[in-house]
Coordinates of C-alpha atoms and ligand atoms in Angstrom, one line a residue:
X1 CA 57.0 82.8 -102.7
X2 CA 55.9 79.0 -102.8
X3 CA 52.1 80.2 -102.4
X4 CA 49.8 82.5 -104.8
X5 CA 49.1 85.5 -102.7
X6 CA 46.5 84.4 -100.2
X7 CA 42.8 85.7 -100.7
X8 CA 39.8 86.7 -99.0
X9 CA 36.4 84.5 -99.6
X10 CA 33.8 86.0 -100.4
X11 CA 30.5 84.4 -101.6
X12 CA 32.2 81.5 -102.3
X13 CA 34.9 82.6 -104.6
X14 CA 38.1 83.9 -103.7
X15 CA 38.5 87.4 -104.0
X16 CA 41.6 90.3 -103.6
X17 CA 40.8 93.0 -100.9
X18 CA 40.5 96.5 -101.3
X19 CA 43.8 97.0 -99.7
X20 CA 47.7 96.9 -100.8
X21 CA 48.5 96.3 -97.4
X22 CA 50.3 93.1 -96.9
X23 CA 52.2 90.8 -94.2
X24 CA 54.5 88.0 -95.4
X25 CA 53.6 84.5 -94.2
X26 CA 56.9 82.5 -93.3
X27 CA 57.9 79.3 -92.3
X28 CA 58.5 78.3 -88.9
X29 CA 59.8 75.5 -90.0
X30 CA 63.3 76.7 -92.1
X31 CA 62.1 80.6 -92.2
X32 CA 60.5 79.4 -96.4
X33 CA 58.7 82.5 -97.4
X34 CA 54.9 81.1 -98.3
X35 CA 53.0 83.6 -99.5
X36 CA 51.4 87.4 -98.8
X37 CA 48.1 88.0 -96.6
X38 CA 46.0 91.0 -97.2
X39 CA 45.4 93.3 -94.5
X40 CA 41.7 94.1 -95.2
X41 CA 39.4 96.7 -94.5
X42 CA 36.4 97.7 -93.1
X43 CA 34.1 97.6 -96.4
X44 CA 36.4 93.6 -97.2
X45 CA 34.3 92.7 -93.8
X46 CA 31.1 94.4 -94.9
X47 CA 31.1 93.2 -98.4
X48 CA 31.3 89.5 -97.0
X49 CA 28.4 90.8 -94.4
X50 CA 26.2 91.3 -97.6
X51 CA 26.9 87.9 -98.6
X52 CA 26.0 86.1 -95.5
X53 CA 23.1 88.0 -94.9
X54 CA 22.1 87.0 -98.7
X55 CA 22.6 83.7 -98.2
X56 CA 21.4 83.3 -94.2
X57 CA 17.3 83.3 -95.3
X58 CA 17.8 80.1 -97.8
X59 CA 20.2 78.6 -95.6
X60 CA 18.2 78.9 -92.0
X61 CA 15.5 77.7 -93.7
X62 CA 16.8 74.7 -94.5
X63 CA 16.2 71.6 -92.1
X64 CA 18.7 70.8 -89.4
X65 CA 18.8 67.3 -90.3
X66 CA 19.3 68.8 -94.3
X67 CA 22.1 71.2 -93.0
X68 CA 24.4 68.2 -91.4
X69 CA 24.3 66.4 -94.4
X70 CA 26.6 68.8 -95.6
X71 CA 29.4 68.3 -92.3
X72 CA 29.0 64.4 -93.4
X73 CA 30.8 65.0 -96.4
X74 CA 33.4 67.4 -95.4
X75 CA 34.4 65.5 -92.6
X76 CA 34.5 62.7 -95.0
X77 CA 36.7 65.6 -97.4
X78 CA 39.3 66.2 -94.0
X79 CA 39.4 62.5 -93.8
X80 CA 40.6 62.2 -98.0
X81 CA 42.8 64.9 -97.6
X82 CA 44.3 64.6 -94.2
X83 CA 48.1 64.2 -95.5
X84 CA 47.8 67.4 -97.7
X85 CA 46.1 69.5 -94.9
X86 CA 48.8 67.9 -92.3
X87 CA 51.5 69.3 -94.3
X88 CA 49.8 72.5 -94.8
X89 CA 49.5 73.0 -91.5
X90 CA 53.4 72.1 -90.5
X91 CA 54.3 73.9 -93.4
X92 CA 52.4 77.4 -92.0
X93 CA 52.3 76.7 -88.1
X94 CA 56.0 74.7 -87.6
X95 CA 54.5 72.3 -85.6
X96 CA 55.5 68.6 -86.5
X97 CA 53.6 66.4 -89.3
X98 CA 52.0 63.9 -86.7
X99 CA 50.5 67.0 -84.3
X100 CA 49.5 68.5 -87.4
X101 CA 48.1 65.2 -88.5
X102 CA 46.3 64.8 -84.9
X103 CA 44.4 68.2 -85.4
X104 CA 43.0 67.6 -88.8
X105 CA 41.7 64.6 -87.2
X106 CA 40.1 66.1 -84.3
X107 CA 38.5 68.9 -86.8
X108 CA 36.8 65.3 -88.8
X109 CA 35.6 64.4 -84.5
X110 CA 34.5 68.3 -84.3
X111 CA 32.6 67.5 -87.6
X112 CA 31.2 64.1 -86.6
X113 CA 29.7 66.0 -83.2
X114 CA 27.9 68.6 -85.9
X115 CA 26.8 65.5 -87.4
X116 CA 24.8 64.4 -84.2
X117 CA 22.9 67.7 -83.8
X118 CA 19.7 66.3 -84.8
X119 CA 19.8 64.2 -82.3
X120 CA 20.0 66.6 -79.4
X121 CA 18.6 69.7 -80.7
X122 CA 15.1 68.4 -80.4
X123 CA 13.5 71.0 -78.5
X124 CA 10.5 70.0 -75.8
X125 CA 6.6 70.2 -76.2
X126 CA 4.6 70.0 -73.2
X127 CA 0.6 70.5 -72.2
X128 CA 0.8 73.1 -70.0
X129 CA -3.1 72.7 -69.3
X130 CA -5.8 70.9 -70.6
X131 CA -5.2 71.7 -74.8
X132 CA -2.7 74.3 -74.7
X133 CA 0.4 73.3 -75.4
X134 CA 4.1 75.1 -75.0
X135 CA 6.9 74.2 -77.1
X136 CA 11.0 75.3 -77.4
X137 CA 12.9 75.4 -80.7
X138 CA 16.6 76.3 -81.2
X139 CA 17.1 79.0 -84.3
X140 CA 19.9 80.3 -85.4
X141 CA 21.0 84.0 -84.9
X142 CA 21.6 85.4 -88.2
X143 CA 25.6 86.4 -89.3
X144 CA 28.1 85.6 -86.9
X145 CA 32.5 85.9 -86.9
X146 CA 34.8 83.6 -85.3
X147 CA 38.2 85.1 -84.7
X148 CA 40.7 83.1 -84.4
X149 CA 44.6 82.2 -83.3
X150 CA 47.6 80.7 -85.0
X151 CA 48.5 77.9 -82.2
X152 CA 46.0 75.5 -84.0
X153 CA 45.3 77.0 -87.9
X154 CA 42.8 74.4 -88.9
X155 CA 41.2 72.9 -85.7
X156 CA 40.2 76.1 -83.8
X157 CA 38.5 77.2 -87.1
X158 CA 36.6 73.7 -86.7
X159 CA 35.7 74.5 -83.3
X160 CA 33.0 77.1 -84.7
X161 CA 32.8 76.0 -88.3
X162 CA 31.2 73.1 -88.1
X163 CA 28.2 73.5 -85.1
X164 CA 27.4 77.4 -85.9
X165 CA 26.6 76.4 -89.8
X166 CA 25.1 73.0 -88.5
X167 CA 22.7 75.3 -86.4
X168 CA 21.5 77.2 -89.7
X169 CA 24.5 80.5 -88.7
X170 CA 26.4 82.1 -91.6
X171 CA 30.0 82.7 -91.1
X172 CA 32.7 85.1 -91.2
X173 CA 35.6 83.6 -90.2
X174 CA 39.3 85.7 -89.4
X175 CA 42.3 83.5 -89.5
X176 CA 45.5 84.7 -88.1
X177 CA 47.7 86.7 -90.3
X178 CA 50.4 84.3 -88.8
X179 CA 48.6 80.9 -90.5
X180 CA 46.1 82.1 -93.1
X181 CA 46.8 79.6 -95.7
X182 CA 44.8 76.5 -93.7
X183 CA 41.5 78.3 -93.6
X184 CA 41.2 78.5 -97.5
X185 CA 41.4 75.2 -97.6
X186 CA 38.7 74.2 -95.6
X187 CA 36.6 77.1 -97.5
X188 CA 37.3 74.7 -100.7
X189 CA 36.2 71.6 -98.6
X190 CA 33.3 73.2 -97.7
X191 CA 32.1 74.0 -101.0
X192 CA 33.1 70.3 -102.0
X193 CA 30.9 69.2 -99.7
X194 CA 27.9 71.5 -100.6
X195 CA 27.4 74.2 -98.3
X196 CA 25.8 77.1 -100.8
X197 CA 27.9 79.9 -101.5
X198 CA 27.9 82.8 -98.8
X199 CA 26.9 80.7 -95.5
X200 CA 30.9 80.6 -95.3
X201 CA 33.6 83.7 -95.6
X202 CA 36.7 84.2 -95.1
X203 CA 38.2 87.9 -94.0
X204 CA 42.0 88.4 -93.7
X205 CA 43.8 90.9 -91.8
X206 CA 44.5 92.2 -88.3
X207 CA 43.2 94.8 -85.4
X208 CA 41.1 96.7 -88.1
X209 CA 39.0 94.0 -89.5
X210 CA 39.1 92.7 -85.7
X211 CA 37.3 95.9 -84.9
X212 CA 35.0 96.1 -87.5
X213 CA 33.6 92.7 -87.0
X214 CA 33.3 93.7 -83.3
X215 CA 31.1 97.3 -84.6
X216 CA 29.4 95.7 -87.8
X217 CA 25.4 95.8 -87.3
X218 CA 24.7 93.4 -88.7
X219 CA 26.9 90.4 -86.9
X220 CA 24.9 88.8 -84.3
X221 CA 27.6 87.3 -82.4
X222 CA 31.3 87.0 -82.3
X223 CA 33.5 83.9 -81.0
X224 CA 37.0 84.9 -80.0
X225 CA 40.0 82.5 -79.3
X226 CA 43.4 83.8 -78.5
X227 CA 45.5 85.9 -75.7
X228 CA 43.8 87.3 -72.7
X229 CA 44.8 90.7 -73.6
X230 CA 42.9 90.8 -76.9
X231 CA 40.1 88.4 -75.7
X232 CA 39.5 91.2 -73.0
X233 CA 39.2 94.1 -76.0
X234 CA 37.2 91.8 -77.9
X235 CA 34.8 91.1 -75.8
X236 CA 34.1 94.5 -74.4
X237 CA 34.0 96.2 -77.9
X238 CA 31.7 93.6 -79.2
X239 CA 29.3 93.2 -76.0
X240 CA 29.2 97.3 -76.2
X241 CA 27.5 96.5 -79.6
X242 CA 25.3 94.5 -77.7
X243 CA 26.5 91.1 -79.6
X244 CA 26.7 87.8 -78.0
X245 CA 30.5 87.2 -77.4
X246 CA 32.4 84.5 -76.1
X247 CA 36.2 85.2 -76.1
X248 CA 38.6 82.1 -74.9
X249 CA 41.7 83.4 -73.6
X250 CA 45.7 82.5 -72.5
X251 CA 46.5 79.9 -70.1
X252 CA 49.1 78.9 -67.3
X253 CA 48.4 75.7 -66.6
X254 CA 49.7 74.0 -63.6
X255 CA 50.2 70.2 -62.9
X256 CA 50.2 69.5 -59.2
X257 CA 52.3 66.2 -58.5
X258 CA 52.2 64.0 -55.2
X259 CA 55.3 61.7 -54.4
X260 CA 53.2 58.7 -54.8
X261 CA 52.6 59.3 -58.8
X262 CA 53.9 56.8 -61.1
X263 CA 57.2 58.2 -62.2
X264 CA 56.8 56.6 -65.8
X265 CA 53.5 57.9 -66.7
X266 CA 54.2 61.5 -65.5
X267 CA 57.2 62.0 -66.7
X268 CA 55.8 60.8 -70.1
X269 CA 52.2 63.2 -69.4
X270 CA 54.1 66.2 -68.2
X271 CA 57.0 66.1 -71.4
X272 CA 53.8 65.7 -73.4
X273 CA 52.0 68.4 -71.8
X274 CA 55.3 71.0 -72.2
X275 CA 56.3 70.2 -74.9
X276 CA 54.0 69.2 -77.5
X277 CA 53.2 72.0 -80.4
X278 CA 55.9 73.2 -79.1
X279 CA 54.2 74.4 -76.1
X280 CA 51.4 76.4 -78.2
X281 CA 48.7 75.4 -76.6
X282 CA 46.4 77.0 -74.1
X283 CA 46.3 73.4 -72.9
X284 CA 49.9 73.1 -72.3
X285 CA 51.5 72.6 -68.6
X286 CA 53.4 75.7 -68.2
X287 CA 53.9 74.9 -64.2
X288 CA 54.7 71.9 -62.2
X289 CA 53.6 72.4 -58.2
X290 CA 56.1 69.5 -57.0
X291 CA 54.4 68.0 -53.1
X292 CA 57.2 67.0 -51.3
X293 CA 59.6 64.4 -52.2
X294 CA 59.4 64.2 -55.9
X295 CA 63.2 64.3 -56.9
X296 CA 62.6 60.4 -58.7
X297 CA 60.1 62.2 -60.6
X298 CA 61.6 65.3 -61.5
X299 CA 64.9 62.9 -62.4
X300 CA 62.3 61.1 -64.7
X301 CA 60.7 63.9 -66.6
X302 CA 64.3 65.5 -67.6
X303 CA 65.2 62.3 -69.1
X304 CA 61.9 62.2 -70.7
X305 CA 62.4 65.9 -72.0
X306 CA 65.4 65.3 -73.3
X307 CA 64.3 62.8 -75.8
X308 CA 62.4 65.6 -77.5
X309 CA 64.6 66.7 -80.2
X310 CA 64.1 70.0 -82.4
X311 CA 63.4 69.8 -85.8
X312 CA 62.3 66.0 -85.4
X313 CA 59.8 65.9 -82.7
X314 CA 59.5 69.3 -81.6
X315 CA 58.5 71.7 -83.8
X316 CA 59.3 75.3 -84.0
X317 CA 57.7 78.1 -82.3
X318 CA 55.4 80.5 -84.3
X319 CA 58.3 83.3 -85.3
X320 CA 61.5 84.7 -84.1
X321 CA 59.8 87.3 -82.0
X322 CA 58.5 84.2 -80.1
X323 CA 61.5 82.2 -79.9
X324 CA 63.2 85.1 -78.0
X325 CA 60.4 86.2 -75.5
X326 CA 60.7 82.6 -74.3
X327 CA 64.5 82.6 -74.3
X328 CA 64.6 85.6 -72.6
X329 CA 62.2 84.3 -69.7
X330 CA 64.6 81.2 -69.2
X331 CA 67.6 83.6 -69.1
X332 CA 65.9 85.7 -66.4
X333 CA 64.7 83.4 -64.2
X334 CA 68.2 81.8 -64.4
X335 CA 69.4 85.5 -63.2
X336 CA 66.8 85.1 -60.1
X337 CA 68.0 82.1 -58.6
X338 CA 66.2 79.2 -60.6
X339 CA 68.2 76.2 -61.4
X340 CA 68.1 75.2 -65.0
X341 CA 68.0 71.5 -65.5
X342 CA 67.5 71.3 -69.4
X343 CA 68.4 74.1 -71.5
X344 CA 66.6 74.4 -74.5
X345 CA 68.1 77.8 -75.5
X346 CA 69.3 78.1 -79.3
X347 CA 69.3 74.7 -80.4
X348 CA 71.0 73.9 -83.5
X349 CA 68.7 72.1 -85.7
X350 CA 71.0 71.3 -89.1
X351 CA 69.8 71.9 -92.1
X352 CA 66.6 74.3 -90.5
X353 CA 68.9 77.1 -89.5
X354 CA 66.4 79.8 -89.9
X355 CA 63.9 77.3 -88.6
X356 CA 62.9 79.1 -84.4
X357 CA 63.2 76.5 -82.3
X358 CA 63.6 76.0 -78.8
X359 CA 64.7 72.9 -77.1
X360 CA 62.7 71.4 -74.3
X361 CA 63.1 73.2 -70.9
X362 CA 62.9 72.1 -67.5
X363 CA 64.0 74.9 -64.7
X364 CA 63.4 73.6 -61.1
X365 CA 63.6 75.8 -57.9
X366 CA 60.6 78.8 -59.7
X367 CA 59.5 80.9 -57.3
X368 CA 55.7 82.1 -57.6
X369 CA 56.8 85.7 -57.9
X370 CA 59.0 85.3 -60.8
X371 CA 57.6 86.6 -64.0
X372 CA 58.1 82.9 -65.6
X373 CA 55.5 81.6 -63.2
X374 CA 53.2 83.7 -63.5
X375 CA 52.8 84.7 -67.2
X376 CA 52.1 83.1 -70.4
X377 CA 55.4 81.7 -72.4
X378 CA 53.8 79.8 -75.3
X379 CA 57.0 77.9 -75.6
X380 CA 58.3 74.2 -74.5
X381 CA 59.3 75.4 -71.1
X382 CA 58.3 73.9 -67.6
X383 CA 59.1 75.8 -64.1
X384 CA 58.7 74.0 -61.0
X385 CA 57.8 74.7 -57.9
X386 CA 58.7 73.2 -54.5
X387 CA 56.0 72.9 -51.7
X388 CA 55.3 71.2 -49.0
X389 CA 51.6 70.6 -48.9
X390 CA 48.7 70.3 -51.6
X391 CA 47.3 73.2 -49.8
X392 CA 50.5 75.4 -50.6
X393 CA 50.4 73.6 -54.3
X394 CA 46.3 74.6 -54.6
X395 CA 46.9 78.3 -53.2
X396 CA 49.8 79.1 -55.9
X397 CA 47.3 77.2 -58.5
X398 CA 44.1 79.2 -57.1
X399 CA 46.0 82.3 -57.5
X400 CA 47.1 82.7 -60.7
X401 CA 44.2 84.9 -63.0
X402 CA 44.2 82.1 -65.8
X403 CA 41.6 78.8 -65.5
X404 CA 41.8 77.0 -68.6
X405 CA 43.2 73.4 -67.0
X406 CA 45.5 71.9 -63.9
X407 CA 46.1 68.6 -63.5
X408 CA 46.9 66.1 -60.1
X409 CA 49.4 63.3 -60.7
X410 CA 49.0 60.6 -57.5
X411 CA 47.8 57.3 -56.9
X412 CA 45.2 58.4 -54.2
X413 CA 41.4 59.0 -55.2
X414 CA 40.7 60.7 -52.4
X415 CA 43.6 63.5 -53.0
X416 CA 42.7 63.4 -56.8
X417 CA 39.1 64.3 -55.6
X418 CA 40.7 66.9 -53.5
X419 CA 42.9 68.2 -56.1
X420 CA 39.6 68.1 -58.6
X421 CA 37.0 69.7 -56.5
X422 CA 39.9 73.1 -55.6
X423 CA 41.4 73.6 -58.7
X424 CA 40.2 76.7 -60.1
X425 CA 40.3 75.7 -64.0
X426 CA 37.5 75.2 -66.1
X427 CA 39.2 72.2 -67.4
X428 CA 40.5 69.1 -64.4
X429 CA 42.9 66.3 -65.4
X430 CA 43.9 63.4 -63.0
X431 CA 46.8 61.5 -64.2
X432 CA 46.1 63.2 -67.4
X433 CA 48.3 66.1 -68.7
X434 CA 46.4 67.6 -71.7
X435 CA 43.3 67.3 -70.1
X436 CA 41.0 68.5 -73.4
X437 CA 37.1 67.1 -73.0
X438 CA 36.1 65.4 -75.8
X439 CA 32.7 65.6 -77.7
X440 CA 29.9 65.7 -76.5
X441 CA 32.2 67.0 -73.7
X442 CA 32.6 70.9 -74.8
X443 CA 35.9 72.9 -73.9
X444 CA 36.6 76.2 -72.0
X445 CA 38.3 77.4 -69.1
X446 CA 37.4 79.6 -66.1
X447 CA 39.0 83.0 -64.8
X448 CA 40.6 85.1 -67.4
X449 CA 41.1 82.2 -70.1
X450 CA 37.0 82.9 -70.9
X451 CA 35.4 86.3 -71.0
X452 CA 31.2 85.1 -71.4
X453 CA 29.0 82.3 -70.5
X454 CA 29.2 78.8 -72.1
X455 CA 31.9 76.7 -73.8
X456 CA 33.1 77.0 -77.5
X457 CA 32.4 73.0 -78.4
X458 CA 30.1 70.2 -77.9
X459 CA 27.1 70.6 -76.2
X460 CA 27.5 73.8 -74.6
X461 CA 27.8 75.5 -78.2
X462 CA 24.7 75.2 -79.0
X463 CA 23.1 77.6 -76.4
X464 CA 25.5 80.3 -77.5
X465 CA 25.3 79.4 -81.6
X466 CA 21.3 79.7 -81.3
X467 CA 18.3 82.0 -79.6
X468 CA 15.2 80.0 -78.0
X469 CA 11.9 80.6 -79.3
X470 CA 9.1 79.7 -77.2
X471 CA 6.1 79.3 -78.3
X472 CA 2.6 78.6 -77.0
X473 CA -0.4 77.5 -79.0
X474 CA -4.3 76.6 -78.2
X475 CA -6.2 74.5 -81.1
X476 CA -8.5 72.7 -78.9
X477 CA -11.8 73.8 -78.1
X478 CA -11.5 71.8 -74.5
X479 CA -8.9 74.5 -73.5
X480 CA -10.8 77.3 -71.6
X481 CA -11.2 80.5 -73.4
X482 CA -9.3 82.4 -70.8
X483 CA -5.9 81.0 -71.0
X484 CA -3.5 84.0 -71.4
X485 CA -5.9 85.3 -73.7
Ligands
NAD501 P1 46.4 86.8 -80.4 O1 45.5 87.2 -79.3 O2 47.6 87.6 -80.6 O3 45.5 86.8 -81.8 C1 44.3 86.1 -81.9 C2 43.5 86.8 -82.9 O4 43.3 88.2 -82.6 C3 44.2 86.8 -84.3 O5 43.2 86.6 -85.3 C4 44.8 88.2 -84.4 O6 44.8 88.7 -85.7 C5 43.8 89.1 -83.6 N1 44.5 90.2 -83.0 C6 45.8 90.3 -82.6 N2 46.0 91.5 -82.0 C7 44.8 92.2 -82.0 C8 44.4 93.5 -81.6 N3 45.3 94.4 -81.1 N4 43.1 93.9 -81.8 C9 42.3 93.0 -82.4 N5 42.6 91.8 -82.8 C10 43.9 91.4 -82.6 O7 46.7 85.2 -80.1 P2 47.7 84.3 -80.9 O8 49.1 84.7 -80.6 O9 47.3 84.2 -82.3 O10 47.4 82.9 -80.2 C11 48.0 82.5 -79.0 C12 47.1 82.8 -77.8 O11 45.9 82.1 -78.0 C13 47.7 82.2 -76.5 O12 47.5 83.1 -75.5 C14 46.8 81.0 -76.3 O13 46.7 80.6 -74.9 C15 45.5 81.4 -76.8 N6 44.6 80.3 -77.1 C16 43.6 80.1 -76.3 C17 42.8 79.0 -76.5 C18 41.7 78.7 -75.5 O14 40.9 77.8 -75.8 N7 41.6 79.4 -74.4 C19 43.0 78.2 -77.6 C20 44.0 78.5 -78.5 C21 44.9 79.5 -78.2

C-alpha cells in the first residue's frame, strides 16, 4: 500500500472507525494499490454529529466577515500546494495531471466566491411605517452533510465546503469510497488555515453511513452530488426526515450542431466536451444531434478525437467495472446498426497495462431508441444523431429525463436564441461545449439531474446553506402604539 490506511476526521484529528470493514483504493491510473477506506458506521457519523454540534454555537457566532478570513487562507493553502493536490488527485481519480491541476484551481475560484460573501449577504432594513422598522438576516442552519462523487474528488467537495462554513454551517462531509484520499487533504488545509476543530468532519464509507446521515436528527440539511438513481434515494430518505436536501444527479448532455458551425472550433469543443476526464463529468457531451449537412464537421471532430491519446491526454476511467460497461455499450450499439467511426475499445496504453482506459469514441448513425442514447456512459464516448431539423434535434434533446446542459454550435443568433430558450437543461452553451457557469454564476441542472430547489454554487447557495430570520422592531415613541401589537 503506498498510503497509511485512510481515516475518518473527527474533531479535527484523524481518527480509526469502529468498523474492520474495508474497501481497497486503487489506481486508475496503472491499477497501484493506495491505501484502505473504512466502511463506517452509524455511531462513526453520530460521533462526528457531537462534534459539529459542539463546535456549531462558537462557530455561528462568529462574524461573517470573521468566518471568510479563514477561506482567504486556504485558498491561498490550494494555491501553495496545487502540484501535490494535482497529483493526488490523478493518482486516486486517473484523470490526467493538467485536469487534475484545473480542478484544484477552480476549488481556490469556489473559495475566492466564499470570500465575497460579506459583500452580498447583507440582508435589507426597511421602515415599514412611521418608526417601525423590518429587517432580514441570513443564519446558518446548524449541522449539515454533503455527499459526494468520485468524478471530481477535490472540487465537488469545494462546491459545499467553502460557502456552507463561510455561512457559519458545520460540516460532515462523505467522500467516495472510490477517491477518499483528496478530502483529508483539504481537512489538513482547513485546519492550516484556521477553521476551529469540529466545524469540519470527515465520514468514510458507503450506503450505511449514506443512510444514517439521511435519518440523523440532528443534520439540518444534506447536499447530494452523484447518479440519478441514488440522488433519487437520497433525497426522499432525507426530505422524509424533514431535512432540506438538494441532490444533483447524472447527465446526458446533448450538443445540437447546425451546418453553418465553424468546423475548427467544434470539432475542438465537442473532443473537449467527450472526452475530457475521461468523460466523467456530468458536464460532458454524451450526444451530438447533427442538423443536416454536417459530414465536414463530423470529418473534423474524428480527426480531433483521435489526437486524444490514452495514458497521455486521456486519462483512465474510474475502475474496471467502468471500463467495461462503456465497452459494452459501444459493442452493442455496433450490433444495432450504428457505425463506429473511432474505436476506443481496449486501448493499449504501454507501460499502464492495468491502467482502464478507453480510447476516444465517436459512433455516428445512433438512433434515439438505443440504450447508448439514452443512458448515462460516464466514459469518452460520443453517439450521433442524424436529423433533419432543429425541431427534430430539440424533441430528441427535450425528451431525454436528464437537464444538466446542451449546447448549439452555429453562426446564427437568432437559431442560438432558438436553441437557448427550448433546450430543457438547467445549464445552455452556445458555441461552448462544457458550458459550466462560473461564480457568482451558480451550477445545476433541470429534470432528473436535480431533485430540490436552488443550485449547489454561487449565489443560489446561499438560500439553501441558510434560514431567513425576519425580524420587526419599534423603538420610537412616533410609531403608534397599535402596530401589530
Ligand atoms: P454514485 O451515485 O454512485 O455515488 C455518489 C455518492 O453516493 C458516493 O459518496 C457513494 O458512496 C454514495 N452511494 C453509492 N451508492 C449508494 C447507495 N446505494 N445508497 C446510498 N449512497 C450511495 O455516483 P458516482 O459514481 O460516485 O459519481 C458519478 C455520478 O455522479 C454520475 O452520474 C455523474 O453524472 C454524477 N455527477 C453529477 C454532478 C452534477 O452536478 N449533477 C456532478 C458530478 C457527478
Amino acid at each position: 500500500m503506498k498510503y497509511n490506511p485512510v481515516q475518518n476526521y473527527i474533531n479535527g484529528a484523524f481518527v480509526d472507525a469502529a468498523t474492520d470493514r474495508t474497501l481497497e483504493v486503487i489506481s486508475p491510473v496503472d491499477g497501484t494499490r493506495l491505501s484502505t477506506v473504512p466502511m463506517s458506521e452509524a455511531g462513526d457519523l453520530d460521533r462526528a454529529v457531537r462534534a459539529a454540534q459542539a463546535a456549531f454555537p462558537a462557530w455561528s457566532r462568529t462574524t461573517l466577515k470573521e468566518r471568510v478570513q479563514v477561506f482567504f487562507r486556504y485558498k491561498a493553502l490550494l494555491e501553495k500546494n496545487l502540484t501535490e493536490l494535482a497529483l493526488l488527485v490523478q493518482e486516486e481519480n486517473g484523470k490526467t495531471y493538467e485536469e487534475a491541476v484545473a480542478e484544484i484551481e477552480k476549488g481556490a475560484e469556489l473559495s475566492e466566491f466564499a470570500c465575497s460573501l460579506p459583500q452580498i449577504v447583507t440582508g435589507e432594513i426597511l421602515e415599514v411605517s412611521r418608526g417601525v422598522e423590518c429587517r432580514t438576516e441570513r443564519v446558518p442552519l446548524g449541522v449539515v452533510a454533503s455527499i459526494v462523487p468520485f468524478n471530481f474528488p477535490s472540487m465537488v467537495p469545494n462546491w459545499t465546503i467553502p460557502n456552507a462554513i463561510a455561512l457559519g454551517n458545520c460540516m460532515i462531509i462523505k467522500p467516495s469510497e472510490k477517491v477518499p484520499l483528496s478530502v483529508g487533504r483539504l481537512a489538513e488545509l482547513l485546519q492550516e488555515a484556521g477553521l476551529p476543530n469540529g466545524v469540519f468532519n470527515i465520514v468514510h464509507g458507503d450506503s450505511e453511513v449514506v443512510n444514517a446521515i439521511c435519518d440523523h436528527p440532528d443534520i439540518e440539511a444534506v447536499s447530494f452530488v452523484g447518479s440519478t438513481k441514488i440522488a433519487k434515494l437520497v433525497y426522499q430518505r432525507a426530505t422524509s426526515h424533514f431535512k432540506r436536501c438538494l441532490a444533483l444527479g447524472g447527465a446526458k448532455n446533448h450538443l445540437i450542431v447546425l451546418p453553418d458551425a465553424i468546423p475548427g472550433m467544434t470539432a475542438q469543443n465537442i473532443t473537449a466536451s467527450m472526452a475530457g476526464c475521461a468523460g466523467q463529468r456530468c458536464m460532458a457531451a454524451s450526444a451530438m444531434v447533427a442538423v443536416g449537412p454536417v459530414d465536414h464537421i463530423i470529418e473534423k471532430l474524428c480527426e480531433e478525437a483521435q489526437k486524444v491519446v490514452p495514458g497521455k491526454n486521456l486519462g483512465a476511467v474510474i475502475n474496471r467495472s467502468s471500463k467495461e460497461r462503456i465497452e459494452r455499450y459501444i459493442t452493442e450499439a455496433e450490433e444495432q446498426g450504428a457505425k463506429v467511426l473511432l474505436d476506443g475499445r481496449n486501448p493499449r496504453v504501454e507501460g499502464k497495462e492495468k491502467g482502464t482506459y478507453v480510447g476516444p469514441t465517436v459512433i455516428d448513425y445512433v438512433r434515439p431508441d438505443m440504450a447508448i442514447a439514452q443512458e448515462e456512459l460516464f466514459g469518452p464516448v460520443i453517439s450521433i444523431m442524424r436529423t433533419n431539423t432543429v425541431d427534430e434535434a430539440l424533441a430528441i434533446e427535450n425528451a431525454n429525463p436528464y437537464g444538466n446542459a446542451a449546447a448549439v454550435f452555429t453562426q446564427n443568433g437568432g437559431m442560438a436564441r432558438y436553441v437557448m430558450d427550448r433546450a430543457s437543461a438547467g445549464m445552455v452553451g452556445v458555441n461552448v461545449g462544457v458550458p459550466v457557469p462560473r461564480e457568482p454564476f451558480s451550477f445545476g441542472g433541470w429534470n432528473e439531474s436535480r431533485f430540490g430547489v436552488g443550485d449547489i454554487t454561487g449565489k443560489s447557495s446561499i438560500e439553501f446553506w441558510t434560514k431567513l430570520k425576519k425580524t420587526t422592531t419599534k423603538w420610537n415613541p412616533e410609531a403608534g402604539i397599535n402596530w401589530m401589537s
